[in-house]
DNA sequence: CTGAAAGCGCTTACAG
DNA sequence: CTGAAAGCGCTTACAG
């Protein structure tokens, strides 16, 4: 910038004004500056300007996801990006892999780079480590999962209601022996889905059978093995509720291996790609990661713009997508 | 930092040394500084330090993808991230949506934020706009698609060889009327796949029938419609080659609508999720986005570390995954 | 409408 | 081992 000023024969301040499209610059001078900019191939340094600017904005926000490669995270990411680009804000993102240590490291790394705010899909059991940063004025919005031990805005799916709808659908088709296969019990959303499962059964006056419940399934393989064991039980379930997309895929595989895909019903939480092309097509309770991401980003930017109202927890509805696998009637096991 | 120095009763420089874990600091002084850091909740500002530091590194790299939400982009992203985290480098990413104007805007936005390098899946027909930046020393690595009108490192899949393998597989099962359904002809990789298709037919002394060729299919819907029309031809193809994952999905849907999924063969380029669970399971030529991303990141960092050797074009092999749809024998059309 | 001085938070290049 | 001065590239807060 100094070189540009020297070449154009004006002050630093005038160059700054031209580069920032400030009004009130003599057109002749501005043209001179622009010529110098082109000649020297000058590239403005946003990092330096943000250091000195009064608002101190870096025009970057941080996004902490479970795994950028998983479809849920990826579509949440894209929704956040779509909101951010309209404000010329860019995204610094990273994956946590359900690892609380990585969560803290990534948060520190993003904060050191002075992001204007953070959208977080938390993984650890305690986000209290962010309190000081929050008090210093960095806006924090939690997405998909609420924060723990910290008061902050959150946008989550209706895990509880969605799970109830899934189980209600199966009960409506006559099922009473409905297995639950769920993710890590340390994940709050998994617990909410499990609570929904239990409550819906309770309201239908169906006893919860502990032998039909499998927790801590975090991969397709683990779910496939667990579902296989359930199907081999002396009194197997007549329907499966898959608490998460990878778990649902594991169920699909196990049902096929057992030749039971047309006799044992299945409803999954979270849509799976191509779920409509499988045979039978897979009934799911779909979440809306794009809606969650969009709302989280909008809230974050309103906070960045100065909104100081009390933090709120927003719940985004889920949607039951009725396909074939959820409508299979119960088939009694012939012992 | 100034406040920390004041509270600890030392100079700025000493605080800087402690924060950066420099050797040669008196343990007593260091402890004093650490106490002040904790008490004031001091947070180091990487942006300010990078401005002054001699290497000028921002510890951020830019990543320009087609769409962070598409599985290919997302898994490439994750592979880049896995390399970057080991160096404490974070990623500033964005989506281009096959839009050349967005490509230039995003590049400018990332460069203004002084990323240490750029990994680019280019979309425009000309990356010459990056030449000056490249000459100024910013390392550039192209992934999935080579740069145009610019010399730079590139890592791409073996589009040509992969397409030949797909077509060869179909020819090996007796097919001679093989339709080509491909993406936008402006996409270089689509053109390479088309060239592979033609050459494999030529080597098998099969005439290319222009009525079996459909270009510029960029969505599932467009591909489904195009495949539907091909199947309704007076002399329909006995096999389809889907030049891209969304196109392959469109083919799957069209074949089902026509009830032809067991009579018309299909091989797709790029794997599709759940392709092994469909009926028939879908034969594909799989790319390896993770390998492409990893290699691109490794090359970028070696450039950042000072490697000044001539740019290279690396080709990552594809892999034919033989499932059922590619092994269906040709069924003659009964006009 | 334009510019000279000061300073954002840090590190460099010295001198002690 | 420690610190005072200068400066990275920019904007602020003035004065003219």
XYZ file of C-alpha atoms (C1' of nucleotides) in Angstrom:
702
model
C 0.000 0.000 0.000
C 2.889 2.285 0.763
C 4.364 1.572 -2.637
C 1.034 2.318 -4.269
C 0.862 5.648 -2.436
C 4.397 6.511 -3.494
C 3.793 5.623 -7.137
C 0.482 7.471 -7.253
C 1.998 10.404 -5.432
C -0.685 10.500 -2.751
C -0.911 9.669 0.938
C -1.526 6.240 2.403
C -4.910 7.438 3.542
C -6.013 8.259 0.015
C -5.040 4.815 -1.198
C -6.975 3.322 1.685
C -10.003 5.395 0.736
C -9.880 4.274 -2.884
C -9.344 0.613 -2.014
C -12.302 0.733 0.359
C -14.510 2.556 -2.111
C -14.971 5.507 0.218
C -16.947 8.418 -1.144
C -15.366 11.842 -1.403
C -12.255 11.063 -3.347
C -11.275 13.248 -6.251
C -11.923 11.167 -9.380
C -8.581 12.137 -10.878
C -6.674 11.033 -7.793
C -8.725 7.862 -7.560
C -7.860 6.992 -11.141
C -4.186 7.608 -10.436
C -4.371 5.293 -7.443
C -6.143 2.593 -9.399
C -3.464 2.767 -12.058
C -0.770 2.297 -9.417
C -2.718 -0.592 -7.873
C -2.860 -2.356 -11.226
C 0.752 -1.632 -12.084
C 2.105 -2.918 -8.789
C -0.365 -5.792 -8.637
C -1.335 -4.611 -5.192
C -3.388 -7.035 -3.088
C -5.208 -5.665 -0.051
C -4.436 -7.412 3.222
C -7.671 -8.011 5.086
C -5.806 -9.381 8.055
C -3.931 -6.128 8.611
C -7.019 -4.022 8.104
C -9.040 -6.071 10.561
C -6.303 -5.643 13.146
C -6.657 -1.892 13.073
C -10.329 -1.468 12.196
C -12.580 -0.370 15.041
C -15.018 -3.255 14.704
C -12.107 -5.704 14.582
C -14.071 -8.090 12.341
C -12.075 -10.793 10.630
C -14.962 -11.617 8.273
C -14.466 -15.266 9.147
C -16.641 -17.498 11.304
C -15.689 -20.826 12.800
C -17.691 -23.996 12.190
C -17.054 -27.059 14.324
C -18.628 -30.221 12.897
C -18.654 -33.875 13.733
C -16.997 -34.715 10.407
C -17.044 -32.555 7.287
C -17.261 -35.760 5.226
C -20.492 -37.008 6.726
C -23.589 -35.994 4.755
C -25.365 -34.424 7.723
C -22.390 -32.208 8.576
C -21.754 -31.412 4.938
C -25.245 -30.182 4.261
C -25.293 -28.143 7.467
C -21.990 -26.632 6.304
C -23.407 -25.701 2.934
C -26.401 -23.976 4.503
C -24.114 -21.935 6.760
C -21.957 -21.036 3.787
C -24.963 -19.839 1.816
C -25.847 -17.388 4.569
C -22.242 -16.295 5.132
C -21.371 -15.526 1.494
C -24.104 -12.929 1.331
C -22.097 -10.984 3.929
C -18.716 -11.731 2.373
C -17.856 -13.839 5.404
C -15.833 -17.025 4.937
C -15.838 -20.213 6.966
C -13.039 -21.850 8.902
C -14.299 -25.367 9.586
C -13.033 -28.531 11.186
C -14.027 -32.038 12.236
C -14.242 -33.263 15.830
C -14.829 -37.022 15.426
C -16.695 -37.197 18.763
C -13.433 -36.280 20.452
C -13.719 -33.755 23.265
C -10.007 -32.932 23.193
C -10.218 -32.095 19.505
C -13.191 -29.899 20.261
C -11.184 -27.775 22.674
C -8.159 -27.619 20.401
C -10.193 -26.601 17.390
C -12.067 -23.953 19.373
C -8.765 -22.504 20.589
C -7.294 -22.604 17.079
C -10.275 -20.771 15.604
C -10.376 -18.212 18.385
C -6.659 -17.492 18.008
C -7.458 -16.635 14.405
C -10.073 -14.220 15.687
C -13.206 -15.569 14.066
C -16.206 -13.269 14.485
C -18.308 -16.082 15.926
C -18.576 -19.831 16.254
C -21.189 -22.381 15.179
C -20.608 -25.552 17.117
C -21.898 -29.115 16.909
C -20.477 -30.011 20.314
C -19.095 -33.363 21.206
C -17.784 -33.042 24.753
C -19.820 -33.245 27.937
C -18.984 -29.696 28.980
C -18.696 -26.494 26.972
C -17.929 -24.396 30.041
C -14.431 -23.814 28.675
C -16.012 -21.329 26.276
C -17.560 -19.146 28.957
C -14.767 -16.595 29.204
C -14.625 -16.230 25.454
C -18.366 -15.754 25.408
C -18.154 -13.077 28.086
C -15.461 -11.342 26.078
C -18.092 -10.965 23.388
C -17.599 -13.796 20.877
C -21.035 -15.009 19.763
C -21.587 -18.755 20.064
C -24.399 -20.738 18.458
C -24.824 -24.473 18.985
C -26.275 -26.594 16.206
C -27.747 -30.100 16.201
C -26.839 -30.581 19.862
C -27.351 -28.170 22.751
C -24.423 -26.875 24.800
C -23.779 -28.378 28.230
C -22.894 -26.334 31.284
C -23.103 -23.159 29.222
C -25.981 -20.857 28.300
C -25.997 -20.093 24.579
C -28.218 -20.122 21.517
C -28.983 -23.568 20.150
C -30.756 -24.956 17.109
C -31.575 -28.651 17.216
C -33.851 -31.112 15.471
C -36.923 -32.373 17.260
C -35.216 -35.573 18.331
C -37.768 -36.438 20.935
C -40.817 -35.816 18.770
C -39.220 -37.442 15.753
C -38.445 -40.634 17.641
C -41.997 -40.734 18.964
C -43.382 -40.352 15.449
C -41.200 -43.212 14.219
C -42.285 -45.548 16.999
C -45.916 -44.442 16.691
C -45.803 -45.334 13.013
C -44.668 -48.863 13.845
C -47.215 -49.249 16.624
C -49.884 -48.063 14.208
C -48.968 -50.949 11.953
C -49.519 -53.397 14.801
C -46.002 -53.793 16.190
C -45.398 -54.352 19.892
C -41.916 -55.867 19.869
C -39.945 -52.899 18.578
C -36.186 -52.942 19.022
C -34.204 -49.781 19.700
C -30.711 -49.504 18.201
C -28.998 -46.262 19.145
C -25.780 -44.293 19.111
C -23.428 -43.527 22.020
C -25.337 -42.705 25.173
C -22.946 -39.805 25.710
C -24.574 -38.049 22.761
C -27.445 -35.976 24.048
C -29.517 -36.285 20.884
C -29.250 -40.079 21.076
C -30.603 -39.923 24.591
C -33.501 -37.726 23.480
C -34.388 -40.196 20.772
C -34.249 -43.045 23.245
C -36.507 -41.107 25.611
C -38.961 -40.584 22.741
C -38.928 -44.309 22.025
C -39.677 -45.182 25.647
C -42.413 -42.609 26.061
C -44.231 -43.596 22.929
C -44.218 -47.235 24.040
C -45.358 -46.235 27.516
C -48.245 -44.183 26.137
C -49.280 -47.191 24.076
C -49.086 -49.292 27.257
C -46.353 -51.472 25.823
C -43.693 -52.622 28.267
C -40.156 -51.734 27.322
C -38.280 -55.013 26.846
C -34.619 -54.453 27.800
C -33.540 -57.390 25.653
C -34.587 -55.382 22.582
C -32.419 -52.358 23.397
C -28.907 -51.794 22.049
C -26.933 -48.635 22.821
C -23.528 -47.278 21.806
C -23.685 -48.260 18.148
C -21.593 -45.725 16.267
C -20.738 -47.459 12.984
C -22.532 -49.429 10.289
C -20.589 -52.521 11.310
C -21.492 -52.291 14.993
C -25.147 -51.766 14.149
C -25.166 -54.621 11.650
C -23.747 -56.993 14.253
C -26.177 -55.836 16.933
C -29.174 -56.130 14.613
C -28.040 -59.584 13.561
C -27.988 -60.715 17.186
C -31.434 -59.239 17.807
C -32.881 -61.106 14.818
C -31.389 -64.361 16.136
C -33.073 -63.993 19.523
C -35.505 -66.749 20.621
C -38.165 -64.066 20.612
C -36.930 -61.572 18.017
C -38.426 -58.134 17.464
C -41.004 -57.683 14.689
C -39.720 -54.188 13.977
C -36.481 -52.199 14.325
C -36.042 -48.521 15.121
C -32.648 -47.294 13.876
C -31.622 -44.294 15.943
C -29.241 -42.754 13.411
C -28.393 -43.055 9.720
C -25.362 -45.349 9.992
C -27.278 -47.525 12.431
C -30.177 -47.720 9.997
C -27.787 -48.827 7.255
C -26.470 -51.520 9.571
C -30.047 -52.664 10.122
C -30.673 -52.810 6.374
C -27.627 -55.014 5.914
C -28.479 -57.306 8.816
C -32.070 -57.726 7.630
C -30.833 -58.743 4.179
C -28.293 -61.183 5.565
C -31.088 -62.782 7.583
C -33.459 -62.698 4.594
C -35.807 -60.756 6.855
C -36.072 -57.451 4.979
C -39.678 -58.199 3.958
C -40.799 -59.654 7.262
C -39.265 -57.383 9.894
C -40.256 -53.704 9.757
C -37.735 -50.849 9.962
C -37.924 -47.120 10.575
C -34.762 -45.059 10.764
C -33.989 -41.679 12.250
C -32.310 -39.414 9.679
C -32.676 -40.037 5.980
C -30.275 -42.289 4.104
C -29.200 -41.664 0.518
C -31.058 -43.815 -1.994
C -33.400 -44.978 0.760
C -36.231 -44.765 -1.754
C -34.521 -47.069 -4.254
C -33.880 -49.965 -1.892
C -36.225 -52.954 -1.716
C -38.122 -52.475 0.452
C -37.722 -48.713 0.420
C -36.754 -47.452 3.853
C -39.152 -45.422 5.983
C -37.360 -42.694 7.913
C -37.820 -39.693 10.135
C -35.875 -37.085 8.186
C -33.991 -34.280 9.822
C -33.375 -31.042 8.002
C -29.672 -30.217 8.401
C -29.942 -27.404 5.863
C -32.672 -25.717 7.914
C -30.639 -26.169 11.093
C -27.536 -24.676 9.498
C -29.385 -21.759 7.962
C -31.102 -20.825 11.207
C -27.907 -21.206 13.229
C -26.065 -18.923 10.805
C -28.818 -16.329 10.852
C -28.795 -16.276 14.634
C -25.011 -16.038 14.722
C -25.001 -13.041 12.398
C -27.718 -11.288 14.358
C -25.538 -11.754 17.463
C -22.502 -10.463 15.580
C -24.630 -7.473 14.594
C -25.240 -6.739 18.250
C -28.361 -8.650 19.288
C -28.021 -9.012 23.063
C -31.334 -10.693 23.879
C -31.436 -13.849 26.024
C -30.155 -17.045 24.330
C -32.858 -19.233 22.850
C -33.207 -22.896 22.011
C -34.855 -23.381 18.616
C -36.317 -26.742 17.630
C -36.505 -27.630 13.951
C -39.263 -30.148 13.145
C -38.546 -33.584 11.672
C -40.628 -35.227 8.982
C -41.771 -38.837 8.706
C -41.126 -40.082 5.171
C -43.413 -43.074 4.759
C -41.904 -45.632 2.450
C -42.330 -49.402 2.538
C -40.177 -50.757 5.349
C -42.220 -49.094 8.082
C -45.534 -50.448 6.850
C -44.661 -54.141 7.025
C -47.087 -55.883 9.400
C -45.742 -57.838 12.372
C -44.877 -61.435 11.583
C -45.048 -63.700 14.616
C -41.973 -65.726 15.167
C -42.494 -69.445 14.859
C -40.281 -70.703 17.651
C -0.286 -8.765 25.717
C 0.671 -5.327 26.973
C -1.573 -5.806 29.988
C 0.006 -9.165 30.689
C 3.464 -7.616 30.545
C 2.405 -4.834 32.889
C 0.821 -7.203 35.398
C 3.773 -9.581 35.318
C 6.188 -6.703 35.540
C 8.178 -7.766 32.491
C 8.641 -6.551 28.947
C 6.421 -7.350 26.007
C 9.208 -9.394 24.543
C 9.338 -11.687 27.557
C 5.626 -12.329 27.362
C 6.023 -13.095 23.678
C 8.798 -15.535 24.490
C 6.706 -17.341 27.100
C 3.606 -17.496 24.923
C 5.652 -18.932 22.067
C 7.423 -21.422 24.298
C 10.822 -19.983 23.481
C 13.744 -21.485 25.313
C 15.960 -19.345 27.495
C 13.375 -17.765 29.752
C 13.997 -17.641 33.464
C 11.549 -20.140 35.006
C 10.525 -17.673 37.709
C 9.702 -14.970 35.199
C 7.909 -17.471 33.002
C 5.748 -18.564 35.910
C 4.925 -14.941 36.671
C 3.894 -14.387 33.074
C 1.767 -17.521 33.024
C 0.007 -16.335 36.152
C -0.766 -13.000 34.528
C -1.947 -14.749 31.353
C -4.386 -16.823 33.371
C -5.565 -13.929 35.497
C -6.276 -11.641 32.559
C -7.638 -14.462 30.421
C -5.206 -13.437 27.742
C -5.780 -14.901 24.288
C -2.954 -14.764 21.764
C -3.807 -13.125 18.448
C -2.411 -15.218 15.639
C -3.497 -12.669 13.092
C -1.328 -9.951 14.605
C 1.618 -12.252 15.040
C 1.439 -13.448 11.442
C 1.414 -9.849 10.268
C 4.756 -9.178 11.867
C 6.408 -12.580 11.700
C 9.142 -12.969 9.102
C 7.593 -15.999 7.398
C 4.229 -14.226 7.285
C 2.351 -17.534 7.550
C -1.323 -17.320 8.413
C -1.519 -21.045 9.185
C -4.595 -21.204 6.990
C -4.951 -22.725 3.532
C -7.780 -22.134 1.104
C -9.841 -24.946 -0.393
C -12.095 -24.275 -3.353
C -14.575 -27.087 -4.012
C -17.443 -27.739 -6.339
C -19.857 -27.988 -3.407
C -18.917 -28.818 0.171
C -22.183 -30.764 0.448
C -21.449 -33.211 -2.343
C -19.869 -36.460 -1.142
C -16.902 -36.265 -3.496
C -15.989 -32.749 -2.353
C -16.665 -33.591 1.277
C -14.353 -36.564 1.347
C -11.627 -34.663 -0.486
C -12.043 -31.930 2.140
C -11.651 -34.378 4.974
C -8.459 -35.803 3.517
C -6.985 -32.304 3.191
C -8.002 -31.520 6.747
C -6.314 -34.654 8.048
C -3.012 -33.547 6.533
C -3.423 -29.914 7.611
C -4.204 -30.562 11.290
C -0.893 -32.300 11.757
C 0.717 -28.916 11.016
C -1.791 -26.892 13.003
C -3.059 -25.387 9.772
C -6.795 -24.700 9.362
C -8.919 -24.656 6.246
C -10.914 -21.842 4.721
C -13.210 -23.539 2.232
C -15.993 -22.609 -0.137
C -18.261 -23.922 -2.890
C -18.138 -22.854 -6.536
C -21.235 -24.522 -8.032
C -19.612 -24.709 -11.491
C -19.688 -20.915 -11.538
C -16.550 -19.256 -12.897
C -17.418 -15.884 -11.356
C -17.712 -17.473 -7.924
C -14.360 -19.109 -8.485
C -12.654 -15.761 -9.000
C -14.472 -14.131 -6.107
C -13.646 -16.925 -3.703
C -9.999 -16.960 -4.777
C -9.783 -13.214 -4.189
C -11.518 -13.512 -0.814
C -9.139 -16.243 0.347
C -6.071 -14.425 -0.921
C -7.134 -11.208 0.823
C -7.143 -13.254 4.018
C -3.579 -14.289 3.206
C -3.919 -18.047 3.064
C -0.563 -19.805 2.832
C -1.675 -21.735 -0.245
C -4.682 -22.819 -2.261
C -6.092 -26.207 -3.257
C -8.480 -25.687 -6.137
C -11.047 -27.843 -7.903
C -11.395 -25.368 -10.768
C -14.609 -24.691 -12.571
C -13.810 -21.907 -15.050
C -12.167 -22.316 -18.443
C -9.179 -20.170 -17.500
C -7.136 -19.982 -14.309
C -4.726 -17.416 -15.762
C -6.096 -14.856 -13.306
C -4.024 -16.618 -10.641
C -0.703 -16.192 -12.415
C 0.373 -12.995 -10.687
C -0.493 -14.423 -7.298
C 1.468 -17.546 -8.167
C 4.481 -15.463 -9.192
C 4.239 -13.570 -5.929
C 4.842 -16.923 -4.258
C 1.467 -18.344 -3.237
C 1.542 -22.121 -3.852
C -1.359 -23.430 -5.919
C -2.363 -27.089 -6.271
C -5.224 -28.213 -8.489
C -7.261 -31.248 -7.515
C -9.662 -33.449 -9.486
C -9.373 -31.170 -12.521
C -6.204 -29.714 -14.056
C -5.725 -25.955 -14.349
C -6.256 -24.291 -17.728
C -3.941 -21.639 -19.147
C -1.757 -21.885 -16.060
C 1.133 -24.148 -15.112
C 0.691 -25.599 -11.638
C 0.676 -28.861 -9.725
C -2.363 -31.032 -10.316
C -3.734 -34.248 -8.874
C -6.526 -35.891 -10.833
C -8.211 -39.251 -11.133
C -7.456 -41.430 -14.137
C -10.599 -40.334 -15.950
C -9.492 -41.607 -19.291
C -8.337 -45.013 -18.104
C -11.329 -45.399 -15.801
C -13.796 -44.745 -18.580
C -11.995 -47.221 -20.818
C -12.160 -49.868 -18.071
C -15.894 -49.299 -17.661
C -16.602 -49.621 -21.368
C -14.230 -52.568 -21.707
C -16.146 -54.343 -18.944
C -19.394 -53.928 -20.872
C -17.830 -54.984 -24.164
C -16.436 -58.027 -22.380
C -19.983 -58.995 -21.488
C -20.984 -58.844 -25.128
C -22.368 -55.312 -25.424
C -21.957 -53.307 -28.625
C -24.730 -50.733 -28.268
C -23.399 -48.851 -25.252
C -24.870 -45.437 -24.526
C -22.784 -42.601 -23.107
C -24.452 -40.194 -20.667
C -22.101 -37.457 -19.494
C -21.770 -34.193 -17.644
C -21.216 -30.688 -19.057
C -18.757 -30.717 -21.938
C -17.119 -27.661 -20.388
C -15.819 -29.909 -17.603
C -12.455 -31.257 -18.635
C -12.810 -34.511 -16.708
C -16.115 -35.198 -18.486
C -14.358 -34.769 -21.800
C -11.596 -37.150 -20.757
C -14.153 -39.777 -19.828
C -15.915 -39.300 -23.130
C -12.600 -39.693 -24.957
C -12.000 -42.928 -23.015
C -15.429 -44.186 -24.066
C -14.759 -43.462 -27.727
C -11.292 -44.950 -27.757
C -12.325 -48.164 -26.103
C -15.115 -48.606 -28.649
C -12.722 -47.794 -31.473
C -10.184 -50.338 -30.251
C -12.975 -52.940 -30.163
C -13.890 -51.907 -33.730
C -17.347 -50.795 -32.662
C -18.696 -47.732 -34.442
C -19.691 -44.877 -32.186
C -23.423 -44.325 -32.681
C -24.165 -40.616 -32.144
C -27.785 -41.399 -31.305
C -26.554 -43.132 -28.129
C -24.616 -40.125 -26.829
C -25.994 -37.554 -24.411
C -23.894 -34.697 -23.055
C -24.449 -31.857 -20.591
C -26.334 -33.858 -17.955
C -25.586 -32.228 -14.627
C -28.418 -33.395 -12.363
C -30.179 -36.639 -11.488
C -33.335 -35.330 -13.144
C -31.659 -34.416 -16.418
C -29.929 -37.788 -16.559
C -33.134 -39.653 -15.740
C -34.985 -37.914 -18.557
C -32.154 -38.510 -21.030
C -31.864 -42.177 -20.094
C -35.622 -42.580 -20.399
C -35.514 -41.254 -23.963
C -32.610 -43.548 -24.857
C -34.520 -46.584 -23.597
C -37.532 -45.589 -25.705
C -35.485 -45.445 -28.908
C -36.510 -47.752 -31.780
C -33.102 -49.347 -31.384
C -32.264 -48.792 -27.729
C -28.846 -49.403 -26.179
C -28.232 -52.708 -24.414
C -25.985 -51.004 -21.852
C -25.527 -47.557 -20.322
C -22.316 -45.859 -19.218
C -23.067 -43.181 -16.604
C -20.286 -40.608 -16.726
C -20.728 -39.258 -13.183
C -22.449 -40.242 -9.947
C -25.598 -38.123 -10.274
C -25.936 -39.262 -13.877
C -25.623 -42.878 -12.773
C -28.396 -42.326 -10.237
C -30.574 -40.874 -12.979
C -29.874 -44.009 -15.025
C -30.872 -46.239 -12.103
C -34.169 -44.406 -11.790
C -34.897 -44.454 -15.510
C -34.122 -48.173 -15.765
C -36.556 -48.898 -12.948
C -39.289 -46.756 -14.435
C -38.889 -48.664 -17.673
C -38.721 -51.998 -15.834
C -35.385 -52.515 -17.565
C -33.005 -52.700 -14.610
C -32.450 -56.429 -15.159
C -32.249 -56.331 -18.930
C -30.140 -53.256 -19.680
C -26.623 -53.193 -18.226
C -25.156 -50.192 -16.387
C -21.701 -49.117 -15.318
C -21.203 -45.778 -13.608
C -18.161 -43.565 -13.157
C -17.698 -42.662 -9.467
C -19.191 -44.795 -6.728
C -22.694 -44.144 -5.423
C -23.684 -44.630 -1.800
C -25.515 -47.891 -1.184
C -24.723 -48.988 -4.720
C -24.098 -52.482 -3.374
C -27.551 -52.714 -1.746
C -29.583 -51.878 -4.826
C -31.128 -54.596 -6.991
C -29.267 -55.138 -9.199
C -26.217 -53.829 -7.375
C -24.494 -51.157 -9.433
C -21.110 -51.744 -11.053
C -18.939 -48.645 -10.939
C -15.510 -47.262 -11.618
C -14.671 -45.766 -8.235
C -12.545 -42.685 -7.808
C -10.588 -42.099 -4.648
C -11.300 -38.541 -3.505
C -9.520 -39.158 -0.212
C -6.321 -40.142 -2.005
C -6.604 -37.129 -4.298
C -7.115 -34.767 -1.353
C -4.297 -36.257 0.674
C -1.810 -36.060 -2.167
C -2.865 -32.521 -3.092
C -2.394 -31.407 0.507
C 1.002 -33.052 0.793
C 2.174 -31.368 -2.382
C 0.816 -28.010 -1.206
C 2.697 -28.217 2.067
C 5.919 -29.240 0.370
C 5.526 -26.132 -1.801
C 4.821 -24.009 1.249
C 7.962 -25.474 2.766
C 9.935 -24.195 -0.182
C 9.923 -26.913 -2.833
C 10.592 -25.049 -6.102
C 10.783 -27.995 -8.496
C 8.744 -27.982 -11.718
C 4.981 -28.461 -11.335
C 3.777 -32.011 -11.838
C 0.539 -33.661 -12.859
C -0.219 -36.696 -10.689
C -2.779 -39.270 -11.786
C -4.578 -41.276 -9.112
C -5.835 -44.666 -10.376
C -9.509 -45.603 -10.431
C -10.854 -49.001 -9.525
C -13.550 -51.068 -11.230
C -15.960 -52.391 -8.606
C -17.691 -55.327 -10.239
C -21.218 -55.714 -8.986
C -24.266 -57.042 -10.855
C -25.465 -54.306 -13.195
C -22.363 -54.408 -15.365
C -22.509 -58.152 -15.908
C -25.987 -58.310 -17.447
C -25.744 -59.796 -20.949
C -27.076 -57.840 -23.906
C -30.766 -58.401 -24.572
C -31.719 -57.821 -28.189
C -34.576 -55.451 -28.631
C -37.627 -57.011 -30.155
C -38.809 -54.179 -32.399
C -11.439 16.547 -0.391
C -6.553 15.284 1.575
C -2.770 14.067 4.678
C 0.606 13.476 8.881
C 0.693 11.161 13.165
C -0.511 7.502 16.139
C -1.590 2.825 17.040
C -4.069 -2.237 16.360
C -1.113 -6.729 18.719
C 2.428 -8.711 17.802
C 7.774 -9.981 16.324
C 12.305 -8.521 14.635
C 16.813 -7.040 15.176
C 19.426 -5.212 18.173
C 21.965 -3.831 22.411
C 22.955 -4.897 26.997
C 18.627 -14.227 29.895
C 16.041 -9.526 29.127
C 14.281 -5.247 27.135
C 13.609 -0.657 24.343
C 12.832 0.683 19.727
C 11.082 -0.017 15.240
C 7.821 -1.796 12.114
C 4.322 -5.593 9.698
C -0.025 -3.235 6.607
C -3.518 -1.138 7.554
C -7.314 2.435 9.834
C -8.488 5.959 13.222
C -8.958 10.473 14.747
C -7.629 14.538 13.801
C -6.228 18.935 11.532
C -6.208 21.525 7.497
